[in-house]
Amino acid sequence: MLNRVLEQRLQQAVRAVLPDADTTNILVRPCPDPKFGDYQTNALMAVAKERKMNPRQLATDVLAKLDVADVCEKVEIAGAGFLNFRVKNSAVIDSLAAAARGEHLFYQKTDKPRTAVVDFSSPNIAKPMHVGHIRSTILGDSLARVLRLLGHRVVTDNHIGDWGTQFGKLLVGWKNHLDRAALELDAIGEMERLYKLINSTSEKDPAILEEARRELVKLQAGDAENLEIWHEMIALSQHQFDTIYGRLGVKFDQVLGESFYNPWLKEVVEDLRAKNIARESDGALCVFSDGSVPQKEDPFLIQRDGKWQDNPALIQKSDGGFNYATTDLATLQYRLKTWQPSEIVYVTDGRQQLHFQQLFSTFRRWHPEAKVKLAHVWFGSILGEDGKPFKTRSGETVKLSDLLDEAEERAFKVVSDKNPEMPESERKEIARIVGISAVKYADLQPNRQSDYIFSWDKMLSLQGNTAPYLLYAYTRVRSIFRKADAGVQTPQNGSAGLVLSESDELTLAKHLLNFGLVLEAVIEDYRPNYLCTYLFELAGHFARFYENCPVLKAEEPHRSSRLALSDLTARVLKQGLEVLGIETTEQM
Ligand code: ARG
């Protein structure tokens, strides 16, 4: 990849000037404004600053040692010490030709594979998956796909919420009010009803609350009947989750629910107590601040009435029970032992930020030697068009299965309007792809940390940065080949067949070259939206190219060259969409 070549040469040049310099952070990035070049580096300014050198002087010295004449025009120094690179057309053509020969698709597999555990989706037993879980599922799946594509080892783990105090109430409900017929029809719906029923009656009647507590204790103690019911609740819920995962095309390597870690919880707590990381407070066991970070950054402190006060993490309740945090500590330890990951990524909504800050900080004190990178990849809320949390008209949480049904129905209308002639079964299949993609893309495309407004019209629109637009762009490229009625001519001898004479061809070609760079940025910052933006721009560049450069009607060598360029565009679009978890269709 050209950016890689530039980076290597640049690093060599820096070492020639400063033999002891650490050059790992000397990177090039696409130039924000193509007026100034194709790639740019600002890294020399950081090196100069560190060594109290004049940045422009350093840039001049490095430039004198830099040899990139084979791939770049004259390199320019700009501003306070930027270097701007404009790549030669011949270098672009060489890279395209190699891609056309199938040697690469503008990205490189890493030569330093990491192992990453990606913890995502993680819905709760007996509760419907809600829009927050779908966002976690979609983001997590995409991150896992990109990591894999770049050659990393990935363990996807669905940390199902299958343990906790809710089971006391659920057991009371199940034993006294279960409607078997309703359970057959909609298991999670029925369990949710039971939970809500007991939840509200126990508010008025302490005896029911007490009964729920007793059932919970029995379950925790391994009572056979309660365990059996609990297993059934899990199986029924898992079945419903699996239906959703099937529709979304999401698979997990591991499904280790919270209960899996029960055997270790006691040990974890004992260990934390023995190491003085946790201490007793009002009969409970808690982790407090150790004062090692500034108050503002300390997750164990909170500001109240202008004063910093303790905000401890509870790891054992005063009744001896363990909680979400205890389980997460045990989970972390298990994952480290089992897979030796170099990173663990947790994808949940932003409301769990404090939990993960406390978790990570407790873990660092507990295992100071561990090098694993821990990342909480959090996201904002999904809002209705009224700007309030996304709910059904009657104020209920929106069920995922209903949401996906509606997406497919609405997409069916879009597809039917466009292709009234197409047989219904085909329209249905395309609508399935378009509908599911639209929902996924709406989750992936915005900056994940901002809230976004869920709008059917927007996400299903054929215009704008949407899945239907990209899927349609893909079918347009592919249709050229149906018309050409011939496979692509891959340039046989070197790059002799490729010509980039028009500026729209060159812009498109140069954009293709940046695919790998964008994929790497996605896993660096855990932001699939970078890839969405890249693909949207790619589709735009292709549209301009296709408008201004005839393909099938062009004379040779332009015809073959443009066919090759179109084919590479289609391949990058397809691969890019695939790692967003989006299926493509040949016709739309
Ligand atoms: N079950 C949790 C929820 O629905 C998410 C779990 C996330 N993963 C974790 N290791 N805590 O909010």
XYZ file of C-alpha atoms and ligand atoms in Angstrom:
600
model
C 0.000 0.000 0.000
C 1.349 3.393 -0.953
C 0.829 5.000 2.451
C 2.870 2.165 3.928
C 5.671 2.660 1.429
C 5.748 6.357 2.240
C 5.786 5.640 5.952
C 8.699 3.241 5.685
C 10.771 5.628 3.597
C 9.943 8.507 5.886
C 10.937 6.521 8.963
C 14.248 5.613 7.325
C 14.892 9.244 6.528
C 14.123 10.306 10.095
C 16.536 7.673 11.421
C 19.173 8.907 9.019
C 18.839 12.365 10.592
C 18.192 11.254 14.181
C 19.641 7.761 14.629
C 18.087 7.248 18.081
C 14.566 8.400 17.200
C 11.585 6.154 17.836
C 9.852 6.236 14.482
C 6.845 4.033 15.176
C 4.535 7.041 15.282
C 5.776 8.533 12.045
C 2.709 7.946 9.938
C 1.107 9.464 6.884
C -2.564 10.282 6.542
C -4.673 11.297 3.577
C -4.366 15.026 2.983
C -7.497 16.766 4.244
C -7.459 18.979 1.163
C -6.401 17.360 -2.129
C -5.172 20.795 -3.260
C -2.072 20.206 -1.177
C -1.427 16.599 -2.039
C -2.623 13.062 -1.483
C -0.900 12.251 1.785
C 0.482 14.277 4.614
C 2.452 13.814 7.785
C 2.470 16.018 10.859
C 4.685 13.623 12.800
C 7.896 15.578 12.346
C 6.491 18.461 14.366
C 5.981 16.159 17.351
C 9.528 14.809 17.045
C 10.900 18.358 16.800
C 8.913 19.491 19.806
C 10.159 16.609 21.905
C 13.761 17.462 21.034
C 13.261 21.216 21.140
C 14.248 21.501 17.500
C 12.991 23.864 14.863
C 10.308 21.830 13.077
C 10.817 23.354 9.638
C 14.538 22.765 9.899
C 13.921 19.131 10.863
C 11.525 18.773 7.936
C 14.181 20.195 5.596
C 16.831 17.806 6.929
C 14.527 14.793 6.656
C 13.510 15.811 3.169
C 17.152 15.843 2.118
C 17.435 12.180 3.125
C 14.035 11.130 1.792
C 13.958 9.152 -1.394
C 10.444 8.687 -2.743
C 11.008 9.827 -6.310
C 9.750 6.509 -7.667
C 6.282 6.974 -6.153
C 5.864 10.722 -5.539
C 6.175 14.076 -7.207
C 8.258 16.659 -5.401
C 7.546 16.522 -1.630
C 6.597 19.878 -0.130
C 7.125 21.313 3.306
C 4.079 23.222 4.482
C 3.017 25.252 7.485
C 4.927 24.682 10.679
C 6.546 21.470 9.418
C 4.050 19.307 7.555
C 5.208 17.226 4.625
C 2.806 16.903 1.735
C 3.059 14.087 -0.777
C 1.477 13.879 -4.186
C 1.699 10.371 -5.580
C 2.700 9.739 -9.168
C 0.074 8.385 -11.505
C 2.401 5.525 -12.368
C 2.429 4.465 -8.694
C -1.364 4.591 -8.546
C -1.535 2.503 -11.691
C 0.920 -0.057 -10.308
C -1.178 -0.485 -7.188
C -4.406 -0.792 -9.176
C -2.814 -3.310 -11.506
C -1.678 -5.471 -8.604
C -5.201 -5.326 -7.190
C -6.649 -6.194 -10.580
C -4.356 -9.221 -10.699
C -5.830 -10.250 -7.335
C -2.674 -9.578 -5.333
C -4.443 -7.353 -2.822
C -7.594 -5.332 -2.332
C -5.946 -2.143 -1.042
C -5.453 -3.447 2.481
C -2.804 -5.584 4.057
C -3.177 -8.256 6.675
C -1.204 -7.352 9.744
C 2.178 -8.882 10.395
C 1.541 -8.485 14.134
C -1.713 -10.346 14.792
C -3.337 -9.458 18.087
C -5.945 -11.465 19.925
C -9.022 -9.413 20.671
C -12.004 -10.464 22.738
C -15.099 -8.578 21.645
C -17.903 -8.610 24.214
C -21.072 -7.412 22.555
C -24.849 -7.802 22.277
C -25.183 -9.419 25.737
C -28.962 -9.238 26.193
C -30.711 -10.366 29.346
C -32.701 -13.559 29.838
C -36.473 -13.173 30.062
C -36.304 -9.615 28.762
C -36.755 -8.559 25.165
C -33.685 -7.355 23.338
C -34.093 -3.654 22.909
C -32.681 -1.104 20.490
C -29.608 -0.630 22.716
C -28.796 -4.319 22.349
C -29.210 -4.135 18.602
C -26.773 -1.243 18.442
C -24.259 -3.187 20.496
C -24.800 -6.228 18.285
C -24.298 -4.300 15.071
C -21.296 -2.270 16.206
C -19.605 -5.233 17.886
C -20.139 -7.520 14.921
C -18.664 -4.964 12.561
C -15.589 -4.377 14.729
C -15.014 -8.113 14.959
C -15.302 -8.424 11.177
C -12.806 -5.653 10.490
C -10.342 -7.045 13.042
C -10.585 -10.445 11.368
C -10.222 -9.045 7.878
C -6.969 -7.404 8.917
C -5.655 -10.715 10.177
C -6.222 -10.458 13.910
C -7.485 -13.314 16.047
C -10.911 -12.543 17.407
C -13.030 -14.173 20.094
C -16.568 -12.856 20.055
C -18.300 -13.466 23.360
C -21.948 -12.891 24.150
C -22.039 -12.097 27.882
C -25.706 -12.955 28.372
C -27.388 -11.593 31.524
C -28.607 -14.941 32.845
C -28.190 -14.379 36.579
C -29.332 -11.817 39.069
C -32.056 -10.757 41.423
C -34.741 -10.587 38.725
C -34.991 -14.382 38.826
C -36.625 -14.314 42.265
C -39.615 -12.422 40.900
C -39.611 -14.412 37.689
C -39.766 -17.677 39.629
C -42.708 -16.497 41.731
C -44.494 -15.415 38.566
C -43.693 -18.630 36.727
C -44.906 -20.846 39.552
C -48.170 -18.997 40.162
C -49.265 -17.231 36.998
C -47.645 -18.887 33.983
C -49.760 -18.963 30.820
C -48.292 -21.882 28.874
C -50.114 -20.998 25.678
C -48.750 -17.476 25.764
C -45.305 -18.864 26.465
C -45.519 -21.001 23.325
C -46.425 -17.972 21.235
C -43.979 -15.418 22.595
C -41.772 -16.726 25.377
C -39.994 -13.513 26.175
C -43.224 -11.537 26.061
C -44.802 -13.912 28.572
C -41.780 -13.838 30.875
C -41.727 -10.083 30.697
C -45.405 -10.054 31.683
C -44.702 -12.303 34.667
C -41.831 -10.130 35.793
C -43.844 -6.934 35.541
C -46.771 -8.541 37.342
C -44.717 -9.646 40.344
C -42.746 -6.461 40.314
C -45.879 -4.394 40.738
C -47.686 -6.702 43.195
C -44.585 -6.969 45.366
C -44.479 -3.216 45.649
C -47.803 -3.330 47.466
C -47.368 -6.659 49.201
C -44.131 -7.254 51.149
C -45.026 -10.944 51.490
C -44.567 -11.369 47.731
C -41.258 -9.580 47.872
C -40.195 -11.940 50.614
C -41.350 -14.926 48.560
C -39.291 -13.701 45.613
C -36.288 -13.396 47.869
C -36.763 -16.968 49.093
C -37.063 -18.305 45.548
C -33.873 -16.496 44.611
C -31.977 -17.940 47.557
C -33.236 -21.413 46.627
C -32.063 -20.935 43.064
C -28.652 -19.769 44.219
C -28.426 -22.753 46.544
C -29.055 -25.125 43.646
C -32.666 -26.128 44.285
C -33.555 -28.659 41.568
C -36.980 -27.318 40.673
C -35.846 -23.704 40.469
C -32.802 -24.639 38.449
C -34.985 -26.487 36.002
C -37.273 -23.501 35.521
C -34.261 -21.232 35.192
C -32.800 -23.493 32.502
C -36.072 -23.406 30.634
C -36.160 -19.613 30.773
C -32.661 -19.503 29.347
C -33.405 -21.958 26.573
C -36.546 -20.095 25.542
C -34.834 -16.721 25.583
C -31.771 -17.994 23.771
C -34.014 -19.420 21.081
C -35.566 -16.020 20.530
C -32.177 -14.283 20.541
C -30.874 -16.785 18.018
C -33.727 -16.006 15.662
C -32.688 -12.360 15.743
C -29.002 -13.185 15.289
C -29.937 -15.366 12.349
C -31.761 -12.496 10.700
C -28.879 -10.138 11.384
C -26.268 -12.652 10.223
C -24.392 -12.407 13.511
C -22.484 -15.329 15.034
C -20.616 -15.688 18.304
C -17.618 -17.828 19.098
C -18.632 -18.002 22.748
C -21.862 -17.534 24.627
C -20.750 -17.492 28.228
C -23.484 -15.968 30.338
C -22.944 -14.302 33.686
C -23.848 -17.514 35.540
C -20.856 -19.264 33.995
C -18.619 -17.271 36.340
C -20.478 -18.082 39.567
C -17.896 -20.640 40.743
C -15.165 -17.973 40.845
C -16.973 -15.046 42.451
C -16.127 -15.933 46.019
C -12.447 -16.347 45.203
C -12.341 -13.038 43.368
C -13.830 -11.191 46.295
C -11.531 -12.921 48.805
C -8.520 -12.069 46.705
C -9.489 -8.416 46.402
C -10.022 -8.240 50.143
C -6.725 -9.983 50.898
C -4.873 -7.549 48.633
C -6.549 -4.589 50.337
C -8.124 -3.485 47.115
C -11.606 -3.940 48.553
C -12.674 -3.169 52.078
C -15.785 -3.398 54.199
C -18.247 -0.567 54.352
C -21.611 -0.895 56.113
C -21.363 -4.661 55.923
C -20.731 -4.651 52.183
C -17.431 -5.030 50.372
C -16.375 -2.094 48.214
C -13.504 -0.722 46.185
C -12.615 2.884 47.045
C -10.337 5.436 45.477
C -6.631 4.857 46.001
C -5.862 8.455 45.165
C -3.608 7.499 42.279
C -5.253 9.717 39.682
C -6.465 13.325 39.733
C -9.864 13.640 41.424
C -11.536 14.676 38.191
C -10.516 11.403 36.550
C -11.136 9.175 39.546
C -14.128 6.862 38.974
C -14.368 6.212 42.708
C -15.061 9.845 43.523
C -18.041 11.996 42.795
C -18.581 15.693 43.296
C -21.552 16.557 45.482
C -22.325 20.041 46.797
C -18.908 21.204 45.622
C -17.068 18.474 47.550
C -15.432 15.261 46.393
C -17.057 12.254 47.988
C -16.541 8.504 47.805
C -18.290 6.699 45.000
C -17.176 3.132 45.675
C -17.740 0.085 43.477
C -19.781 -2.531 45.283
C -18.465 -6.056 44.795
C -20.281 -7.913 47.557
C -23.563 -6.845 49.032
C -24.164 -6.872 52.783
C -26.326 -10.009 52.399
C -23.317 -11.786 50.892
C -24.643 -11.632 47.319
C -22.448 -10.806 44.362
C -23.320 -8.450 41.531
C -22.658 -7.318 37.968
C -19.241 -5.886 38.870
C -18.100 -9.037 40.663
C -19.060 -11.094 37.646
C -17.225 -8.759 35.304
C -14.045 -9.037 37.360
C -14.225 -12.830 37.252
C -14.996 -12.667 33.533
C -11.954 -10.529 32.866
C -9.700 -12.917 34.700
C -11.164 -15.902 32.890
C -10.694 -14.288 29.483
C -7.086 -13.437 30.203
C -6.296 -16.969 31.287
C -8.204 -18.632 28.506
C -7.315 -16.582 25.429
C -4.385 -14.342 26.484
C -5.878 -11.449 24.553
C -3.990 -8.244 23.955
C -7.257 -6.344 24.006
C -10.782 -6.747 25.329
C -13.487 -4.612 23.830
C -16.845 -4.072 25.527
C -19.645 -2.653 23.434
C -22.507 -1.215 25.503
C -24.465 1.978 25.789
C -22.994 5.063 27.403
C -24.885 4.621 30.644
C -22.414 1.943 31.649
C -19.372 4.211 31.451
C -18.903 4.445 35.191
C -19.217 0.692 35.596
C -16.430 0.071 33.101
C -14.192 2.820 34.442
C -14.443 1.276 37.888
C -14.002 -2.210 36.498
C -10.865 -1.323 34.542
C -9.386 0.626 37.397
C -10.051 -2.150 39.931
C -8.556 -4.648 37.545
C -5.363 -2.581 37.086
C -4.830 -2.537 40.824
C -5.573 -6.213 41.050
C -3.305 -7.258 38.145
C -0.790 -4.438 37.730
C 1.371 -6.665 35.540
C -1.322 -7.272 32.916
C -0.658 -5.542 29.601
C -4.061 -6.137 28.076
C -5.746 -3.096 26.566
C -9.283 -2.626 27.887
C -11.704 -0.573 25.858
C -15.246 0.428 26.620
C -16.737 1.178 23.239
C -19.861 3.025 24.236
C -22.630 4.516 22.213
C -25.408 7.050 22.620
C -29.130 6.531 22.709
C -31.513 5.970 19.881
C -34.273 8.550 19.960
C -37.698 8.663 18.377
C -38.569 11.403 15.906
C -39.878 13.408 18.864
C -36.360 13.449 20.317
C -37.374 11.258 23.276
C -36.112 7.692 23.900
C -37.254 5.440 21.089
C -40.541 3.754 22.130
C -43.621 2.286 20.509
C -46.708 4.460 20.188
C -48.077 2.984 23.410
C -44.840 3.780 25.220
C -43.396 0.245 25.322
C -39.802 -0.538 24.414
C -39.599 -1.464 20.766
C -39.029 -5.167 20.266
C -36.267 -6.051 17.898
C -38.211 -8.630 15.970
C -40.993 -6.111 15.299
C -38.438 -3.559 14.237
C -36.830 -5.904 11.726
C -40.254 -6.954 10.391
C -41.176 -3.341 9.838
C -37.846 -2.638 8.149
C -38.432 -5.452 5.669
C -42.020 -4.389 5.004
C -41.042 -0.808 4.352
C -38.130 -1.867 2.175
C -40.522 -4.042 0.196
C -42.477 -0.926 -0.740
C -39.311 0.871 -1.803
C -38.176 -2.072 -3.913
C -41.626 -2.622 -5.425
C -41.940 1.044 -6.397
C -38.637 0.796 -8.181
C -39.204 -2.592 -9.814
C -42.933 -3.235 -10.192
C -42.203 -5.860 -12.834
C -39.935 -8.018 -10.729
C -41.372 -11.322 -9.406
C -42.580 -10.998 -5.834
C -40.215 -13.579 -4.362
C -37.250 -11.661 -5.740
C -38.585 -8.363 -4.425
C -39.022 -9.999 -1.020
C -35.448 -11.225 -0.935
C -34.076 -7.832 -1.977
C -36.325 -6.156 0.584
C -34.913 -8.410 3.272
C -31.382 -7.318 2.424
C -32.299 -3.647 2.050
C -34.424 -3.527 5.201
C -31.900 -5.196 7.507
C -29.057 -3.203 5.963
C -30.906 0.053 6.449
C -31.315 -0.615 10.166
C -27.696 -1.693 10.527
C -26.301 1.221 8.592
C -28.371 3.725 10.562
C -26.678 2.377 13.684
C -23.188 2.361 12.202
C -23.051 5.582 10.244
C -23.348 8.264 12.948
C -20.581 9.004 15.409
C -21.412 6.290 17.912
C -21.209 8.562 20.918
C -23.909 10.931 19.814
C -27.585 10.131 20.156
C -29.375 9.705 16.877
C -32.929 9.969 15.749
C -34.423 6.811 14.369
C -36.160 7.715 11.137
C -37.534 5.146 8.726
C -37.743 7.637 5.891
C -34.155 8.693 6.285
C -32.642 5.258 6.614
C -34.617 3.842 3.679
C -33.947 6.752 1.379
C -32.118 6.070 -1.861
C -30.416 9.411 -1.512
C -27.866 10.368 1.083
C -25.532 8.387 3.265
C -27.742 5.315 3.633
C -27.572 1.585 3.044
C -30.034 1.674 0.128
C -27.882 4.304 -1.585
C -24.737 2.198 -1.225
C -26.455 -1.036 -2.196
C -27.880 0.685 -5.239
C -24.467 2.101 -6.123
C -23.093 -1.419 -5.974
C -25.785 -2.744 -8.322
C -25.045 0.092 -10.744
C -21.407 -0.890 -10.977
C -22.301 -4.521 -11.370
C -24.829 -3.750 -14.081
C -22.003 -2.534 -16.299
C -20.686 -6.062 -16.353
C -24.054 -7.543 -17.133
C -24.233 -5.178 -20.107
C -20.637 -5.801 -21.073
C -21.591 -9.443 -21.059
C -17.986 -10.297 -20.417
C -15.683 -10.765 -17.517
C -13.224 -8.032 -16.700
C -10.071 -7.924 -18.635
C -7.355 -7.919 -16.038
C -4.288 -6.163 -17.335
C -1.999 -9.009 -18.263
C 1.458 -7.637 -18.666
C 2.224 -5.424 -15.730
C 0.100 -2.320 -15.719
C 0.166 -1.796 -19.460
C -3.628 -1.966 -19.679
C -4.459 0.775 -17.191
C -4.709 4.436 -18.076
C -5.874 7.242 -15.813
C -6.267 10.175 -18.127
C -9.347 11.894 -16.697
C -9.356 13.592 -13.327
C -12.476 11.651 -12.273
C -10.642 8.411 -12.949
C -7.690 9.527 -10.904
C -9.804 10.688 -7.971
C -11.640 7.372 -7.888
C -8.411 5.403 -8.163
C -6.718 7.330 -5.381
C -9.720 6.825 -3.132
C -9.537 3.072 -3.668
C -5.957 3.150 -2.457
C -7.070 4.347 0.982
C -9.327 1.413 1.830
C -6.768 -0.266 4.120
C -5.890 2.927 5.882
C -9.535 3.433 6.766
C -9.954 -0.152 7.966
C -7.000 0.319 10.279
C -8.450 3.542 11.641
C -11.733 1.719 12.321
C -10.107 -0.773 14.680
C -7.771 1.809 16.144
C -10.614 4.029 17.366
C -13.381 1.377 17.304
C -15.388 3.491 14.905
C -17.042 1.750 11.973
C -18.490 5.103 10.914
C -15.122 5.914 9.309
C -15.740 3.068 6.916
C -19.302 4.261 6.241
C -17.964 7.677 5.283
C -15.283 6.116 3.106
C -17.777 3.929 1.224
C -20.200 6.815 0.792
C -17.413 8.889 -0.733
C -16.342 5.982 -2.886
C -19.871 5.677 -4.270
C -19.848 9.420 -4.951
C -16.512 9.306 -6.772
C -17.749 6.397 -8.809
C -20.958 8.221 -9.741
C -18.959 11.210 -11.027
C -16.569 8.971 -12.905
C -19.434 7.067 -14.496
C -21.189 10.251 -15.489
C -18.142 11.795 -17.119
C -16.234 8.822 -18.489
C -17.943 6.436 -20.882
C -17.027 2.856 -20.062
C -18.564 0.385 -22.492
C -18.602 2.844 -25.367
C -15.029 4.002 -24.834
C -12.213 3.085 -27.186
C -9.422 0.807 -26.044
C -7.338 1.040 -23.938
C -9.840 3.158 -21.987
C -12.597 0.598 -22.156
C -10.639 -2.173 -20.457
C -9.038 0.214 -18.047
C -12.378 1.677 -16.956
C -13.880 -1.773 -16.678
C -11.017 -2.717 -14.381
C -11.528 0.431 -12.321
C -15.252 -0.306 -12.067
C -14.598 -3.866 -11.040
C -12.220 -2.782 -8.281
C -14.791 -0.276 -7.058
C -17.395 -3.021 -6.870
C -15.025 -5.290 -5.012
C -14.084 -2.666 -2.443
C -17.737 -1.706 -1.974
C -18.704 -5.319 -1.456
C -15.842 -6.044 0.922
C -16.445 -2.824 2.831
C -20.146 -3.515 3.216
C -19.419 -7.077 4.221
C -17.327 -5.978 7.197
C -20.138 -3.635 8.171
C -22.238 -6.797 8.273
C -24.175 -5.758 5.171
C -25.063 -8.222 2.429
C -25.063 -6.974 -1.138
C -27.518 -7.728 -3.902
C -26.827 -7.806 -7.636
C -30.041 -6.058 -8.506
C -32.243 -3.539 -6.850
N -26.288 -7.558 29.964
C -25.814 -6.215 30.030
C -26.940 -5.244 29.675
O -27.902 -5.611 29.069
C -24.636 -5.948 29.099
C -23.379 -6.737 29.384
C -22.145 -6.135 28.785
N -20.955 -6.907 29.020
C -20.294 -6.973 30.189
N -19.231 -7.744 30.254
N -20.672 -6.309 31.229
O -26.849 -4.083 30.000
